[in-house]
Tab-separated table of C-alpha atoms in Angstrom:
chain	number	residue	atom	x	y	z
A	1	UNK	CA	-43.357	-66.273	92.234
A	2	UNK	CA	-42.952	-62.821	90.743
A	3	UNK	CA	-39.989	-63.058	88.424
A	4	UNK	CA	-40.212	-59.464	87.168
A	5	UNK	CA	-40.689	-56.671	89.690
A	6	UNK	CA	-41.768	-53.263	88.448
A	7	UNK	CA	-41.736	-49.920	90.214
A	8	UNK	CA	-43.274	-47.524	90.905
A	9	UNK	CA	-46.906	-48.650	90.752
A	10	UNK	CA	-47.922	-45.177	89.690
A	11	UNK	CA	-46.354	-41.877	88.905
A	12	UNK	CA	-47.430	-38.370	88.074
A	13	UNK	CA	-45.265	-36.183	85.861
A	14	UNK	CA	-45.676	-32.724	84.441
A	15	UNK	CA	-45.908	-32.219	80.692
A	16	UNK	CA	-42.394	-32.001	79.309
A	17	UNK	CA	-40.914	-33.940	82.199
A	18	UNK	CA	-39.206	-37.334	82.268
A	19	UNK	CA	-41.020	-40.492	83.333
A	20	UNK	CA	-38.791	-43.279	84.662
A	21	UNK	CA	-40.024	-46.820	85.279
A	22	UNK	CA	-37.790	-49.537	86.654
A	23	UNK	CA	-37.884	-53.320	86.424
A	24	UNK	CA	-35.804	-56.034	88.025
A	25	UNK	CA	-35.732	-59.667	87.034
A	26	UNK	CA	-34.533	-62.829	88.695
A	27	UNK	CA	-34.159	-65.363	85.921
A	28	UNK	CA	-30.758	-64.958	84.233
A	29	UNK	CA	-32.025	-67.042	81.310
A	30	UNK	CA	-34.234	-64.158	80.176
A	31	UNK	CA	-32.875	-62.735	76.937
A	32	UNK	CA	-35.569	-60.439	75.595
A	33	UNK	CA	-37.061	-57.454	77.407
A	34	UNK	CA	-39.990	-55.589	75.823
A	35	UNK	CA	-42.057	-52.723	77.142
A	36	UNK	CA	-45.764	-52.407	76.477
A	37	UNK	CA	-48.143	-49.462	76.717
A	38	UNK	CA	-51.793	-50.057	77.510
A	39	UNK	CA	-54.694	-47.612	77.353
A	40	UNK	CA	-58.006	-48.337	79.089
A	41	UNK	CA	-60.106	-50.782	77.120
A	42	UNK	CA	-57.265	-51.684	74.797
A	43	UNK	CA	-54.732	-54.480	74.585
A	44	UNK	CA	-51.062	-53.827	75.363
A	45	UNK	CA	-49.114	-52.285	72.486
A	46	UNK	CA	-45.442	-53.054	71.971
A	47	UNK	CA	-43.436	-49.900	72.587
A	48	UNK	CA	-39.782	-50.835	72.487
A	49	UNK	CA	-37.660	-53.889	73.270
A	50	UNK	CA	-34.039	-54.704	74.090
A	51	UNK	CA	-31.788	-57.730	74.194
A	52	UNK	CA	-28.990	-58.161	76.779
A	53	UNK	CA	-26.151	-57.560	74.331
A	54	UNK	CA	-27.138	-53.866	74.225
A	55	UNK	CA	-27.029	-51.471	77.187
A	56	UNK	CA	-29.318	-48.820	75.762
A	57	UNK	CA	-31.861	-48.472	72.996
A	58	UNK	CA	-33.673	-45.331	71.960
A	59	UNK	CA	-36.746	-44.907	69.801
A	60	UNK	CA	-38.058	-41.387	69.588
A	61	UNK	CA	-38.868	-40.169	73.096
A	62	UNK	CA	-38.590	-43.675	74.583
A	63	UNK	CA	-35.302	-45.111	75.854
A	64	UNK	CA	-34.564	-48.466	77.473
A	65	UNK	CA	-31.509	-48.750	79.711
A	66	UNK	CA	-30.309	-52.260	80.508
A	67	UNK	CA	-27.936	-53.362	83.283
A	68	UNK	CA	-27.213	-57.060	82.902
A	69	UNK	CA	-25.040	-57.407	86.010
A	70	UNK	CA	-27.704	-55.817	88.196
A	71	UNK	CA	-30.517	-57.667	86.399
A	72	UNK	CA	-32.372	-54.412	85.946
A	73	UNK	CA	-33.805	-52.446	83.077
A	74	UNK	CA	-35.705	-49.212	82.867
A	75	UNK	CA	-37.872	-47.157	80.557
A	76	UNK	CA	-37.371	-43.428	80.215
A	77	UNK	CA	-40.054	-41.324	78.563
A	78	UNK	CA	-38.577	-37.987	77.620
A	79	UNK	CA	-40.655	-34.840	77.107
A	80	UNK	CA	-43.724	-36.613	78.504
A	81	UNK	CA	-47.028	-35.629	76.906
A	82	UNK	CA	-50.627	-35.980	78.175
A	83	UNK	CA	-51.145	-38.591	75.443
A	84	UNK	CA	-48.521	-40.747	77.174
A	85	UNK	CA	-50.892	-41.201	80.121
A	86	UNK	CA	-51.324	-44.966	80.188
A	87	UNK	CA	-50.234	-48.091	82.031
A	88	UNK	CA	-46.785	-49.372	81.139
A	89	UNK	CA	-45.659	-52.959	81.541
A	90	UNK	CA	-42.176	-54.361	81.386
A	91	UNK	CA	-41.793	-57.987	80.405
A	92	UNK	CA	-39.151	-60.621	79.916
A	93	UNK	CA	-38.839	-63.881	78.045
A	94	UNK	CA	-36.287	-66.531	77.167
A	95	UNK	CA	-35.914	-67.739	73.634
A	96	UNK	CA	-35.950	-71.430	74.462
A	97	UNK	CA	-39.396	-71.021	75.985
A	98	UNK	CA	-40.853	-69.522	72.856
A	99	UNK	CA	-42.781	-66.291	73.080
A	100	UNK	CA	-44.003	-66.645	76.658
A	101	UNK	CA	-43.791	-63.251	78.343
A	102	UNK	CA	-43.438	-62.756	82.092
A	103	UNK	CA	-44.843	-59.343	82.946
A	104	UNK	CA	-44.129	-56.848	85.688
A	105	UNK	CA	-47.041	-55.519	87.699
A	106	UNK	CA	-47.476	-52.362	85.641
A	107	UNK	CA	-47.007	-48.634	86.235
A	108	UNK	CA	-49.847	-46.186	85.794
A	109	UNK	CA	-48.444	-42.943	84.400
A	110	UNK	CA	-50.369	-39.682	84.502
A	111	UNK	CA	-48.947	-36.725	82.616
A	112	UNK	CA	-50.405	-33.428	83.806
A	113	UNK	CA	-50.739	-30.609	81.271
B	1	UNK	CA	-52.195	-55.062	57.542
B	2	UNK	CA	-54.881	-56.176	59.954
B	3	UNK	CA	-53.944	-56.629	63.584
B	4	UNK	CA	-54.875	-59.352	65.999
B	5	UNK	CA	-58.637	-59.845	66.104
B	6	UNK	CA	-60.391	-61.220	69.145
B	7	UNK	CA	-64.051	-62.103	69.326
B	8	UNK	CA	-66.287	-61.480	71.062
B	9	UNK	CA	-65.228	-58.256	72.776
B	10	UNK	CA	-67.527	-58.745	75.743
B	11	UNK	CA	-69.147	-61.765	77.348
B	12	UNK	CA	-71.315	-62.300	80.374
B	13	UNK	CA	-71.623	-65.865	81.601
B	14	UNK	CA	-73.080	-67.597	84.616
B	15	UNK	CA	-71.062	-69.636	87.085
B	16	UNK	CA	-70.746	-73.236	85.948
B	17	UNK	CA	-71.115	-72.461	82.258
B	18	UNK	CA	-68.366	-72.790	79.721
B	19	UNK	CA	-67.075	-70.222	77.240
B	20	UNK	CA	-65.062	-70.196	74.028
B	21	UNK	CA	-62.995	-67.217	72.932
B	22	UNK	CA	-61.544	-66.754	69.474
B	23	UNK	CA	-58.352	-65.166	68.172
B	24	UNK	CA	-57.219	-64.490	64.615
B	25	UNK	CA	-53.504	-63.637	64.493
B	26	UNK	CA	-51.803	-61.186	62.185
B	27	UNK	CA	-51.524	-62.616	58.688
B	28	UNK	CA	-48.331	-64.650	58.426
B	29	UNK	CA	-47.994	-65.080	62.201
B	30	UNK	CA	-48.036	-68.688	63.284
B	31	UNK	CA	-47.667	-68.450	67.052
B	32	UNK	CA	-50.578	-67.517	69.271
B	33	UNK	CA	-50.338	-66.941	73.019
B	34	UNK	CA	-53.103	-66.317	75.516
B	35	UNK	CA	-52.961	-64.200	78.659
B	36	UNK	CA	-55.341	-63.414	81.487
B	37	UNK	CA	-55.344	-59.885	82.866
B	38	UNK	CA	-56.898	-59.051	86.239
B	39	UNK	CA	-56.396	-56.107	88.601
B	40	UNK	CA	-55.104	-58.400	91.314
B	41	UNK	CA	-52.825	-60.767	89.410
B	42	UNK	CA	-51.844	-58.603	86.452
B	43	UNK	CA	-50.962	-60.217	83.151
B	44	UNK	CA	-50.497	-63.960	83.393
B	45	UNK	CA	-49.527	-66.361	80.644
B	46	UNK	CA	-52.012	-69.125	79.880
B	47	UNK	CA	-50.555	-71.031	76.935
B	48	UNK	CA	-48.899	-70.739	73.532
B	49	UNK	CA	-49.671	-72.583	70.321
B	50	UNK	CA	-47.560	-73.019	67.231
B	51	UNK	CA	-48.290	-75.301	64.300
B	52	UNK	CA	-51.452	-76.530	66.009
B	53	UNK	CA	-49.441	-77.793	69.005
B	54	UNK	CA	-49.344	-76.402	72.519
B	55	UNK	CA	-45.737	-75.352	73.079
B	56	UNK	CA	-45.980	-73.758	76.473
B	57	UNK	CA	-48.397	-73.761	79.358
B	58	UNK	CA	-48.824	-71.450	82.311
B	59	UNK	CA	-49.933	-72.285	85.817
B	60	UNK	CA	-53.691	-72.491	85.322
B	61	UNK	CA	-56.107	-75.315	86.125
B	62	UNK	CA	-57.179	-77.809	83.492
B	63	UNK	CA	-60.478	-75.954	83.068
B	64	UNK	CA	-58.519	-73.654	80.789
B	65	UNK	CA	-57.734	-75.191	77.431
B	66	UNK	CA	-57.004	-74.080	73.931
B	67	UNK	CA	-56.377	-75.178	70.421
B	68	UNK	CA	-55.003	-73.864	67.177
B	69	UNK	CA	-56.234	-74.522	63.684
B	70	UNK	CA	-54.276	-75.037	60.495
B	71	UNK	CA	-54.837	-71.397	59.501
B	72	UNK	CA	-53.203	-70.344	62.829
B	73	UNK	CA	-56.472	-69.098	64.310
B	74	UNK	CA	-56.832	-70.089	67.925
B	75	UNK	CA	-59.573	-70.642	70.446
B	76	UNK	CA	-59.454	-70.924	74.188
B	77	UNK	CA	-62.089	-72.575	76.297
B	78	UNK	CA	-62.891	-72.212	79.953
B	79	UNK	CA	-65.178	-74.816	81.448
B	80	UNK	CA	-67.119	-74.731	84.708
B	81	UNK	CA	-66.719	-71.000	85.044
B	82	UNK	CA	-65.958	-69.503	88.446
B	83	UNK	CA	-66.432	-65.919	89.589
B	84	UNK	CA	-62.658	-65.564	89.722
B	85	UNK	CA	-62.422	-66.210	85.982
B	86	UNK	CA	-63.775	-62.726	85.339
B	87	UNK	CA	-60.951	-61.015	83.499
B	88	UNK	CA	-59.705	-59.543	80.268
B	89	UNK	CA	-58.419	-62.364	78.088
B	90	UNK	CA	-55.752	-61.284	75.648
B	91	UNK	CA	-54.373	-63.014	72.626
B	92	UNK	CA	-50.944	-62.219	71.211
B	93	UNK	CA	-49.508	-63.292	67.891
B	94	UNK	CA	-45.877	-63.738	66.915
B	95	UNK	CA	-44.272	-64.710	63.653
B	96	UNK	CA	-42.587	-67.902	64.739
B	97	UNK	CA	-41.507	-70.221	67.542
B	98	UNK	CA	-39.171	-70.690	69.361
B	99	UNK	CA	-37.145	-67.593	69.883
B	100	UNK	CA	-38.019	-64.195	71.118
B	101	UNK	CA	-40.046	-62.546	68.411
B	102	UNK	CA	-42.254	-59.512	68.798
B	103	UNK	CA	-45.661	-60.241	70.267
B	104	UNK	CA	-48.646	-58.174	69.188
B	105	UNK	CA	-51.801	-58.158	71.272
B	106	UNK	CA	-55.444	-57.949	70.357
B	107	UNK	CA	-57.930	-55.759	72.197
B	108	UNK	CA	-59.030	-58.634	74.352
B	109	UNK	CA	-62.277	-60.274	75.372
B	110	UNK	CA	-63.779	-58.971	78.584
B	111	UNK	CA	-65.361	-61.937	80.383
B	112	UNK	CA	-67.681	-61.338	83.296
B	113	UNK	CA	-68.865	-64.319	85.307
B	114	UNK	CA	-71.970	-63.728	87.440
């Protein structure tokens, strides 16, 4: 049972463009939504995270938008750079279950120079 | 501040053997979680340990087990290895449990079963 659905599976964006990745979740008990960035041969690195009491959070060029009623959240990468080329994972967890993360399937982003 | 350290980085094992992977969390972090990453199934939660006790378990067979020591270091063991166990095994550390705290991942152990 895939509780977090992520789309698209891959995307290509020009340098300077905006990358948008979407995730939808089913479990309304989820209350923490992080995004991770993973480069080949490396472990996932925490990028940015949001909790459902906030509709948007921005850190540098990365912004999370959260829509609680639609059970959706998205990552926007502004002014995309070739160094942003990586696989991005959304995830969700519920506090009562500890730190267990349920991950989306991942999005491979390629930023063309 | 040192990150999460996983050893070894690479392993090649034969079907039927068993393997032990090690994880040292960030200093001061007391929760350790393990994940399996494969191209087909993505990132899947195996289990979480806090204060030497398993707090959470994913949907994996009993061949997968783990433990945590008093210094918060953790090991996971896979017995009777199958070809399908080939994967990147990732360890993540968090400060505490329960509650949603930031999870930081190590570089993983790449296990190949032949």
